[in-house]
Tab-separated table of C-alpha atoms and ligand atoms in Angstrom:
chain	number	residue	atom	x	y	z
E	440	MET	CA	70.616	115.040	185.689
E	441	ARG	CA	73.468	112.509	185.974
E	442	ASP	CA	76.914	113.241	185.511
E	443	VAL	CA	79.344	112.348	182.861
E	444	LEU	CA	80.662	109.757	185.889
E	445	PRO	CA	82.006	106.945	186.678
E	446	TRP	CA	85.027	107.588	184.500
E	447	ARG	CA	86.381	104.135	183.022
E	448	GLU	CA	88.732	105.208	180.084
E	449	PRO	CA	92.392	106.621	181.092
E	450	VAL	CA	92.907	110.161	181.296
E	451	PRO	CA	94.870	111.554	178.391
E	452	LEU	CA	98.690	112.796	180.247
E	453	ASP	CA	100.540	114.498	177.358
E	454	GLY	CA	100.726	118.020	176.449
E	455	THR	CA	98.107	119.425	178.880
E	456	MET	CA	98.397	122.216	180.804
E	457	GLY	CA	102.012	123.210	179.745
E	458	GLU	CA	102.929	126.691	177.902
E	459	PRO	CA	100.311	127.689	175.515
E	460	ARG	CA	101.163	127.485	171.455
E	461	ALA	CA	101.829	130.346	169.885
E	462	ARG	CA	99.891	133.323	170.691
E	463	GLY	CA	98.482	132.222	173.653
E	464	ARG	CA	96.166	129.287	172.110
E	465	PHE	CA	95.158	126.292	173.716
E	466	GLY	CA	93.825	124.190	171.084
E	467	GLU	CA	91.143	126.501	169.238
E	468	TYR	CA	90.935	128.642	172.242
E	469	GLY	CA	92.879	131.875	173.853
E	470	GLY	CA	94.148	134.433	171.901
E	471	ARG	CA	94.941	138.349	172.076
E	472	TYR	CA	91.653	139.905	170.425
E	473	ALA	CA	92.433	143.355	171.539
E	474	PRO	CA	93.146	146.714	170.234
E	475	GLU	CA	96.579	147.698	168.485
E	476	SER	CA	97.919	149.690	171.383
E	477	LEU	CA	96.532	146.758	173.981
E	478	VAL	CA	98.068	144.046	171.697
E	479	GLU	CA	101.423	146.032	172.680
E	480	ALA	CA	100.746	145.910	176.089
E	481	CYS	CA	100.021	142.502	176.507
E	482	ARG	CA	103.185	141.587	174.265
E	483	GLU	CA	105.299	143.799	177.060
E	484	VAL	CA	103.720	141.648	179.640
E	485	ASP	CA	104.357	138.552	177.854
E	486	GLU	CA	108.004	139.674	177.759
E	487	ALA	CA	108.291	140.395	181.150
E	488	PHE	CA	106.323	137.316	182.765
E	489	ARG	CA	108.709	134.923	180.461
E	490	GLU	CA	111.894	136.663	181.774
E	491	ALA	CA	110.457	137.032	185.561
E	492	TRP	CA	109.192	133.632	185.475
E	493	ALA	CA	112.615	131.923	184.260
E	494	ASP	CA	114.372	134.303	187.092
E	495	PRO	CA	115.134	132.474	189.997
E	496	GLY	CA	115.559	135.677	191.525
E	497	PHE	CA	111.931	136.736	190.866
E	498	ARG	CA	110.728	133.428	192.340
E	499	GLY	CA	112.350	133.569	195.321
E	500	ALA	CA	111.255	137.231	196.101
E	501	LEU	CA	107.436	135.909	195.287
E	502	ALA	CA	107.833	133.136	197.446
E	503	ARG	CA	108.632	134.848	200.300
E	504	LEU	CA	105.877	137.368	199.918
E	505	LEU	CA	103.681	134.476	199.428
E	506	ALA	CA	105.082	133.112	202.964
E	507	VAL	CA	105.759	136.207	205.140
E	508	HIS	CA	102.318	138.322	203.741
E	509	ALA	CA	99.843	135.438	202.550
E	510	GLY	CA	100.848	132.608	204.994
E	511	ARG	CA	101.502	129.869	202.677
E	512	PRO	CA	101.933	127.185	202.680
E	513	THR	CA	98.180	126.460	203.405
E	514	PRO	CA	97.341	123.116	205.263
E	515	LEU	CA	95.806	120.192	204.035
E	516	THR	CA	92.893	119.172	205.870
E	517	PRO	CA	91.641	115.537	206.573
E	518	ALA	CA	87.579	116.072	206.500
E	519	ARG	CA	87.102	113.122	208.847
E	520	ARG	CA	83.501	113.400	209.854
E	521	LEU	CA	82.439	114.309	206.106
E	522	SER	CA	84.378	111.740	204.702
E	523	GLU	CA	83.229	108.698	207.071
E	524	ALA	CA	79.235	109.966	206.201
E	525	LEU	CA	80.184	109.651	202.592
E	526	GLY	CA	82.119	107.059	202.148
E	527	VAL	CA	84.532	108.378	200.761
E	528	GLN	CA	88.249	110.234	201.770
E	529	LEU	CA	87.953	113.876	201.432
E	530	TYR	CA	91.074	116.135	201.871
E	531	LEU	CA	90.848	119.826	201.719
E	532	LYS	CA	93.146	122.695	200.251
E	533	ARG	CA	92.977	125.334	202.494
E	534	GLU	CA	93.002	128.690	200.249
E	535	ASP	CA	90.504	130.235	202.931
E	536	LEU	CA	93.443	130.503	205.493
E	537	THR	CA	95.479	132.550	203.428
E	538	HIS	CA	95.518	136.388	204.331
E	539	THR	CA	92.386	138.187	202.783
E	540	GLY	CA	90.690	134.698	202.920
E	541	SER	CA	91.080	133.531	199.289
E	542	HIS	CA	93.508	131.926	196.353
E	543	LYS	CA	93.117	135.829	195.055
E	544	ILE	CA	96.252	136.976	196.674
E	545	ASN	CA	98.177	134.422	194.970
E	546	ASN	CA	97.928	135.833	191.629
E	547	VAL	CA	97.479	139.311	192.842
E	548	LEU	CA	100.939	139.428	194.805
E	549	GLY	CA	102.785	137.477	191.456
E	550	GLN	CA	101.081	140.288	189.046
E	551	ALA	CA	101.943	143.168	191.934
E	552	LEU	CA	105.816	142.264	192.088
E	553	LEU	CA	105.741	141.970	188.048
E	554	ALA	CA	104.422	145.296	187.342
E	555	THR	CA	107.236	146.810	189.975
E	556	ARG	CA	109.746	144.882	188.186
E	557	MET	CA	108.383	146.529	184.626
E	558	GLY	CA	108.860	150.036	186.511
E	559	ARG	CA	104.759	150.336	186.097
E	560	ARG	CA	103.359	152.576	189.184
E	561	ARG	CA	99.977	151.622	189.447
E	562	LEU	CA	97.616	148.663	189.381
E	563	ILE	CA	94.417	148.278	187.456
E	564	ALA	CA	91.797	145.897	188.135
E	565	GLU	CA	88.078	145.314	187.755
E	566	THR	CA	85.806	143.472	190.569
E	567	GLY	CA	82.763	141.847	190.878
E	568	ALA	CA	81.769	140.935	194.436
E	569	GLY	CA	84.889	143.211	195.689
E	570	GLN	CA	87.511	140.126	196.576
E	571	HIS	CA	89.724	140.855	193.589
E	572	GLY	CA	89.732	144.412	194.069
E	573	VAL	CA	90.196	144.025	197.786
E	574	ALA	CA	93.372	141.279	197.056
E	575	THR	CA	94.626	144.328	194.373
E	576	ALA	CA	94.468	146.892	197.123
E	577	THR	CA	96.366	144.588	199.569
E	578	ALA	CA	98.959	144.046	197.384
E	579	ALA	CA	99.254	147.701	195.732
E	580	ALA	CA	99.624	149.114	199.635
E	581	LEU	CA	102.281	146.505	200.438
E	582	LEU	CA	104.198	147.291	197.722
E	583	GLY	CA	103.814	150.493	197.837
E	584	LEU	CA	101.852	150.504	194.372
E	585	GLU	CA	98.552	153.044	193.563
E	586	ALA	CA	95.389	150.933	192.687
E	587	THR	CA	92.471	151.958	190.513
E	588	VAL	CA	89.081	149.344	190.750
E	589	PHE	CA	86.753	149.114	188.391
E	590	MET	CA	83.318	148.283	190.116
E	591	GLY	CA	79.841	148.138	188.477
E	592	GLU	CA	77.009	150.441	190.260
E	593	ARG	CA	74.678	147.479	191.211
E	594	ASP	CA	78.050	145.888	192.865
E	595	ILE	CA	79.223	148.871	194.847
E	596	GLU	CA	75.446	148.616	196.482
E	597	ARG	CA	75.751	145.261	197.433
E	598	GLN	CA	79.201	145.087	198.750
E	599	ALA	CA	79.281	148.296	200.727
E	600	LEU	CA	82.008	146.502	203.034
E	601	ASN	CA	84.497	145.706	200.372
E	602	VAL	CA	84.257	149.010	198.888
E	603	PHE	CA	85.201	150.373	202.276
E	604	ARG	CA	87.990	147.812	202.581
E	605	MET	CA	89.698	148.882	199.083
E	606	ARG	CA	89.112	152.574	200.148
E	607	MET	CA	90.549	151.857	203.826
E	608	LEU	CA	93.567	150.102	201.997
E	609	GLY	CA	94.113	153.175	199.504
E	610	ALA	CA	92.725	152.095	196.597
E	611	GLU	CA	90.773	154.476	193.945
E	612	VAL	CA	86.894	152.534	193.470
E	613	VAL	CA	85.589	153.353	190.336
E	614	PRO	CA	81.848	153.093	189.613
E	615	VAL	CA	80.831	151.620	186.132
E	616	THR	CA	77.593	152.768	185.087
E	617	ALA	CA	77.445	150.829	181.580
E	618	GLY	CA	75.397	148.240	180.692
E	619	SER	CA	74.013	145.854	183.982
E	620	ARG	CA	76.453	147.636	186.096
E	621	THR	CA	78.237	144.580	187.355
E	622	LEU	CA	81.233	142.493	186.747
E	623	LYS	CA	81.575	142.234	182.760
E	624	ASP	CA	81.132	145.694	182.576
E	625	ALA	CA	83.626	146.840	184.952
E	626	THR	CA	85.847	144.583	183.229
E	627	SER	CA	85.558	146.264	179.878
E	628	GLU	CA	85.922	149.321	181.459
E	629	ALA	CA	89.252	148.576	183.104
E	630	MET	CA	90.139	147.666	179.756
E	631	ARG	CA	89.181	150.640	177.974
E	632	HIS	CA	90.809	152.531	180.605
E	633	TRP	CA	94.290	150.388	180.227
E	634	VAL	CA	94.355	151.982	176.838
E	635	GLY	CA	95.208	155.367	177.900
E	636	ALA	CA	97.474	154.361	180.626
E	637	THR	CA	99.679	151.420	179.482
E	638	GLY	CA	103.011	153.501	180.000
E	639	ASP	CA	102.492	153.878	183.846
E	640	SER	CA	100.053	151.227	184.440
E	641	HIS	CA	99.726	147.029	184.777
E	642	TYR	CA	96.190	145.510	184.546
E	643	CYS	CA	96.051	143.110	186.650
E	644	ILE	CA	93.417	140.481	186.083
E	645	GLY	CA	91.571	138.484	188.663
E	646	SER	CA	91.252	135.267	187.095
E	647	VAL	CA	92.620	132.826	184.128
E	648	VAL	CA	90.692	135.072	181.264
E	649	GLY	CA	91.438	138.018	179.055
E	650	PRO	CA	93.835	138.071	176.203
E	651	ASP	CA	97.135	136.369	176.343
E	652	PRO	CA	99.203	135.962	178.160
E	653	TYR	CA	96.845	136.554	181.277
E	654	PRO	CA	94.846	132.973	180.827
E	655	TRP	CA	98.573	131.459	181.662
E	656	MET	CA	100.179	133.568	183.222
E	657	VAL	CA	97.196	133.689	186.160
E	658	ARG	CA	97.577	129.975	186.216
E	659	GLU	CA	101.119	129.678	186.776
E	660	PHE	CA	100.685	132.317	189.714
E	661	GLN	CA	97.944	130.158	190.978
E	662	ARG	CA	99.887	126.547	190.226
E	663	ILE	CA	101.406	126.595	193.690
E	664	ILE	CA	97.800	125.535	195.175
E	665	GLY	CA	98.311	122.301	193.151
E	666	ASP	CA	102.289	121.870	193.412
E	667	GLU	CA	101.706	122.156	197.223
E	668	ALA	CA	98.784	119.815	197.315
E	669	ARG	CA	100.626	117.156	195.193
E	670	GLY	CA	103.688	117.357	197.403
E	671	GLN	CA	101.068	117.517	200.421
E	672	CYS	CA	98.838	114.128	199.079
E	673	ALA	CA	102.280	112.228	198.539
E	674	ALA	CA	103.101	112.681	202.112
E	675	GLU	CA	99.603	112.034	203.560
E	676	LEU	CA	97.592	109.584	200.833
E	677	ARG	CA	98.304	106.014	200.942
E	678	THR	CA	98.284	105.910	197.442
E	679	GLY	CA	99.941	109.517	196.691
E	680	VAL	CA	97.681	110.728	194.176
E	681	PRO	CA	94.064	111.014	194.489
E	682	ASP	CA	91.199	109.820	192.584
E	683	TYR	CA	89.903	112.970	192.042
E	684	VAL	CA	90.859	116.863	192.064
E	685	VAL	CA	87.825	119.151	192.273
E	686	ALA	CA	87.466	122.798	192.317
E	687	CYS	CA	85.044	125.265	191.767
E	688	VAL	CA	85.193	127.435	188.426
E	689	GLY	CA	84.157	130.804	188.268
E	690	GLY	CA	86.717	132.334	185.067
E	691	GLY	CA	88.410	129.015	186.741
E	692	SER	CA	91.791	130.262	188.201
E	693	ASN	CA	91.570	128.634	191.374
E	694	ALA	CA	90.695	125.238	189.256
E	695	ALA	CA	93.701	125.948	186.911
E	696	GLY	CA	96.353	126.348	189.449
E	697	THR	CA	94.758	123.054	191.200
E	698	PHE	CA	94.691	121.062	188.355
E	699	ALA	CA	98.371	122.170	186.989
E	700	GLY	CA	99.710	120.119	189.764
E	701	PHE	CA	97.801	117.032	188.834
E	702	ALA	CA	98.199	117.037	184.975
E	703	ASP	CA	100.531	114.784	184.955
E	704	THR	CA	99.054	112.109	186.931
E	705	PRO	CA	95.908	109.929	186.454
E	706	ALA	CA	94.015	112.215	188.901
E	707	ARG	CA	90.592	112.995	187.622
E	708	LEU	CA	89.985	116.262	187.127
E	709	VAL	CA	86.615	118.123	187.854
E	710	GLY	CA	85.811	121.426	187.422
E	711	VAL	CA	82.285	122.636	189.197
E	712	GLU	CA	80.253	125.578	188.040
E	713	ALA	CA	77.295	127.545	189.184
E	714	GLU	CA	74.095	126.144	187.367
E	715	GLY	CA	73.591	129.564	186.044
E	716	GLY	CA	77.354	130.510	185.078
E	717	ALA	CA	78.062	127.632	183.464
E	718	GLY	CA	80.389	128.698	180.701
E	719	ALA	CA	82.493	125.724	180.347
E	720	ALA	CA	79.436	122.828	180.719
E	721	ARG	CA	77.139	124.988	178.459
E	722	GLY	CA	78.757	127.921	177.048
E	723	ARG	CA	79.555	128.240	173.199
E	724	LEU	CA	82.352	129.751	171.181
E	725	GLY	CA	82.743	133.515	171.331
E	726	VAL	CA	85.188	136.022	171.793
E	727	MET	CA	85.179	138.506	174.716
E	728	HIS	CA	87.515	140.633	177.069
E	729	GLY	CA	90.184	139.771	174.391
E	730	CYS	CA	90.031	136.068	174.513
E	731	ARG	CA	88.149	133.390	172.321
E	732	SER	CA	86.284	131.116	174.638
E	733	LEU	CA	83.399	129.284	175.871
E	734	PHE	CA	80.395	131.965	176.499
E	735	LEU	CA	77.179	131.733	177.549
E	736	GLN	CA	74.974	133.584	174.823
E	737	ASP	CA	71.515	134.405	173.522
E	738	ASP	CA	70.358	133.056	170.098
E	739	ASP	CA	71.893	136.208	168.461
E	740	GLY	CA	75.182	135.550	170.087
E	741	GLN	CA	74.927	138.290	172.471
E	742	ILE	CA	76.638	137.045	175.771
E	743	THR	CA	74.106	137.269	178.535
E	744	GLN	CA	74.258	137.983	182.102
E	745	ALA	CA	75.376	135.184	184.405
E	746	HIS	CA	73.331	134.303	187.886
E	747	SER	CA	74.333	132.807	191.086
E	748	ILE	CA	74.388	133.016	194.540
E	749	ALA	CA	78.403	132.796	194.807
E	750	ALA	CA	79.441	136.319	193.219
E	751	GLY	CA	82.744	134.905	192.120
E	752	LEU	CA	80.940	132.508	189.814
E	753	ASP	CA	78.535	135.238	188.518
E	754	TYR	CA	80.632	134.994	185.247
E	755	PRO	CA	79.138	134.379	181.662
E	756	GLY	CA	82.266	132.760	180.422
E	757	VAL	CA	85.541	130.678	181.147
E	758	GLY	CA	89.041	130.824	180.730
E	759	PRO	CA	90.331	129.295	177.571
E	760	GLU	CA	92.284	126.653	178.984
E	761	HIS	CA	89.604	124.870	180.812
E	762	ALA	CA	87.244	124.722	177.367
E	763	HIS	CA	90.350	123.219	175.839
E	764	LEU	CA	90.426	120.636	178.865
E	765	ARG	CA	86.707	120.038	178.539
E	766	ASP	CA	87.334	119.043	174.580
E	767	LEU	CA	90.233	116.856	175.185
E	768	GLY	CA	88.327	115.163	178.164
E	769	ARG	CA	91.022	116.350	180.596
E	770	ALA	CA	88.587	117.696	182.839
E	771	ARG	CA	84.996	117.350	183.604
E	772	TYR	CA	82.800	120.269	184.026
E	773	VAL	CA	79.751	119.749	186.193
E	774	THR	CA	77.160	122.225	187.421
E	775	VAL	CA	75.559	122.985	190.900
E	776	THR	CA	72.375	124.756	191.931
E	777	ASP	CA	72.105	127.790	194.917
E	778	ASP	CA	70.329	125.495	197.206
E	779	GLU	CA	72.777	122.591	196.502
E	780	ALA	CA	75.749	125.080	197.571
E	781	VAL	CA	73.922	126.237	200.726
E	782	GLY	CA	73.092	123.031	201.715
E	783	ALA	CA	76.872	122.140	201.245
E	784	ALA	CA	78.122	125.294	203.236
E	785	VAL	CA	76.036	124.343	205.815
E	786	ARG	CA	77.086	120.600	206.242
E	787	LEU	CA	80.665	122.051	205.988
E	788	ALA	CA	80.405	124.213	208.914
E	789	ARG	CA	78.439	121.365	211.224
E	790	THR	CA	80.908	118.473	210.747
E	791	GLU	CA	84.430	119.986	210.086
E	792	GLY	CA	83.903	123.073	211.703
E	793	ILE	CA	84.692	125.152	208.445
E	794	VAL	CA	82.468	128.131	206.746
E	795	PRO	CA	83.226	128.427	203.175
E	796	ALA	CA	82.405	130.339	200.779
E	797	LEU	CA	79.686	130.198	198.312
E	798	GLU	CA	82.129	129.690	195.924
E	799	SER	CA	83.978	127.023	197.539
E	800	ALA	CA	81.172	125.340	198.628
E	801	HIS	CA	79.723	124.630	195.086
E	802	ALA	CA	82.831	122.027	194.769
E	803	LEU	CA	81.679	120.416	197.995
E	804	ALA	CA	78.260	120.197	196.852
E	805	TRP	CA	79.051	118.271	193.782
E	806	VAL	CA	81.521	115.892	195.819
E	807	ILE	CA	78.294	115.354	198.193
E	808	ARG	CA	76.083	114.405	195.235
E	809	ALA	CA	78.231	112.417	193.520
E	810	ALA	CA	79.270	110.191	196.896
E	811	SER	CA	75.684	109.855	197.691
E	812	GLY	CA	74.504	108.869	194.177
E	813	GLY	CA	77.385	106.507	193.275
E	814	ASP	CA	79.359	108.762	190.556
E	815	LEU	CA	82.208	108.838	193.264
E	816	PRO	CA	83.121	105.391	194.161
E	817	ALA	CA	82.957	104.595	197.782
E	818	GLY	CA	86.655	104.551	199.377
E	819	SER	CA	87.630	107.216	196.625
E	820	THR	CA	90.208	109.849	197.651
E	821	VAL	CA	89.386	113.184	196.772
E	822	LEU	CA	91.262	116.349	196.887
E	823	MET	CA	88.889	119.446	196.761
E	824	THR	CA	89.777	123.299	196.669
E	825	LEU	CA	88.415	125.298	199.175
E	826	SER	CA	88.770	128.454	197.735
E	827	GLY	CA	87.904	130.776	200.176
E	828	ARG	CA	86.500	131.593	203.619
E	829	GLY	CA	82.883	132.493	203.991
E	830	ASP	CA	83.038	135.621	205.902
E	831	LYS	CA	82.191	137.665	203.045
E	832	ASP	CA	78.665	135.595	202.755
E	833	VAL	CA	77.083	135.476	205.952
E	834	SER	CA	74.677	138.308	205.101
E	835	THR	CA	73.372	136.250	202.152
E	836	LEU	CA	73.303	133.256	204.449
E	837	LYS	CA	71.383	134.967	207.071
E	838	GLU	CA	68.405	135.584	204.741
E	839	LEU	CA	68.233	132.218	203.976
E	840	LEU	CA	68.775	130.287	206.983
V	256	PLP	C1	86.799	134.688	192.665
V	256	PLP	C2	86.611	133.764	193.587
V	256	PLP	C3	85.963	132.315	192.922
V	256	PLP	C4	85.939	132.183	191.207
V	256	PLP	O1	87.421	132.582	190.741
V	256	PLP	P1	87.785	131.582	190.077
V	256	PLP	O2	88.928	132.511	189.023
V	256	PLP	O3	87.203	130.451	189.059
V	256	PLP	O4	88.860	130.892	190.811
V	256	PLP	C5	86.247	131.276	193.831
V	256	PLP	N1	86.338	131.111	195.179
V	256	PLP	C6	86.802	132.540	195.790
V	256	PLP	C7	86.446	132.630	197.006
V	256	PLP	C8	86.582	133.432	195.197
V	256	PLP	O5	86.671	134.394	195.909
């Protein structure tokens, strides 16, 4: 299948990726579809976040945590050998080099600091493969909070190492036995649990999904990726701004954070989804986990199970802002198969000495396909967010290679 590129018309620049409209609306998406008690809890998070985000003291404390604990700023690495082979200039934003090995730490440190400011003593989180759970357990330990992580029973069996890591960090891991016993059910269960614990606990969502203000707040905590990359591109690239900005999309947080840094530039934004989890490319309008967005559904409107070799892309929907960016034509969403992602991971390992997370390898697989097929014009400059490192995927890869 051919992608809808090359992209000839100018990109619309106005009004995108600012604050959502009233009640957390991005166009017709977003909102706060939750039981009464959670609507009130979300309102409190919204108020606290607005206040904190306008407070230089909070911003400074978070910037310091990101620097001394998480290892920011992360470098921008030119992928020299791969660029030469592809005929484009590819730059990698290295979120794989953060503490805990992915961009998830940016969001989690922000929310943990906010929880402390709100006087909460515990973080509640959902996790699929365990990456967000490990990041949450890490932030909780750092700030002296408790952590309760909901995880599907099937994922607990598949991800024993991350379960051990969370427990080692002092978190309680709660098995979820409902439904398909994976991420979707763990999220529902975490939200249900929060209903009875809003007084002393903060629900720390792992992506730009869920009820308002989460999609907006998580994007703001992740915009450090895009803001840093924007400055690094200005210093490093002859043109100052890359022609294309590419990131993988599960719920969409690393992509949203990256795109936010380039929304007011002519850069073309490309979100890369897993073929079996393509909420933005193939989803239909629905409501799940407190939010109106695009979800994979069957003919009866039941939300279906996603399938991807990359656990972080195994989500049947996409954040509401991505749905809106798609409708506006500001960003485009393309899909990549498991095999293409595995091939891209091997190629990056052998040309640049970097083993990427399989999620990030999806973004690279699209760059490789588009550069080879002529959809990326020769000589284009491409910024790609490398969302995480591949250590967690070596056993999966070992089975295949
Ligand atoms: C969780 C994860 C993702 C997907 O999440 P987004 O919210 O879409 O960014 C991508 N890459 C890595 C390494 C992850 O751990």
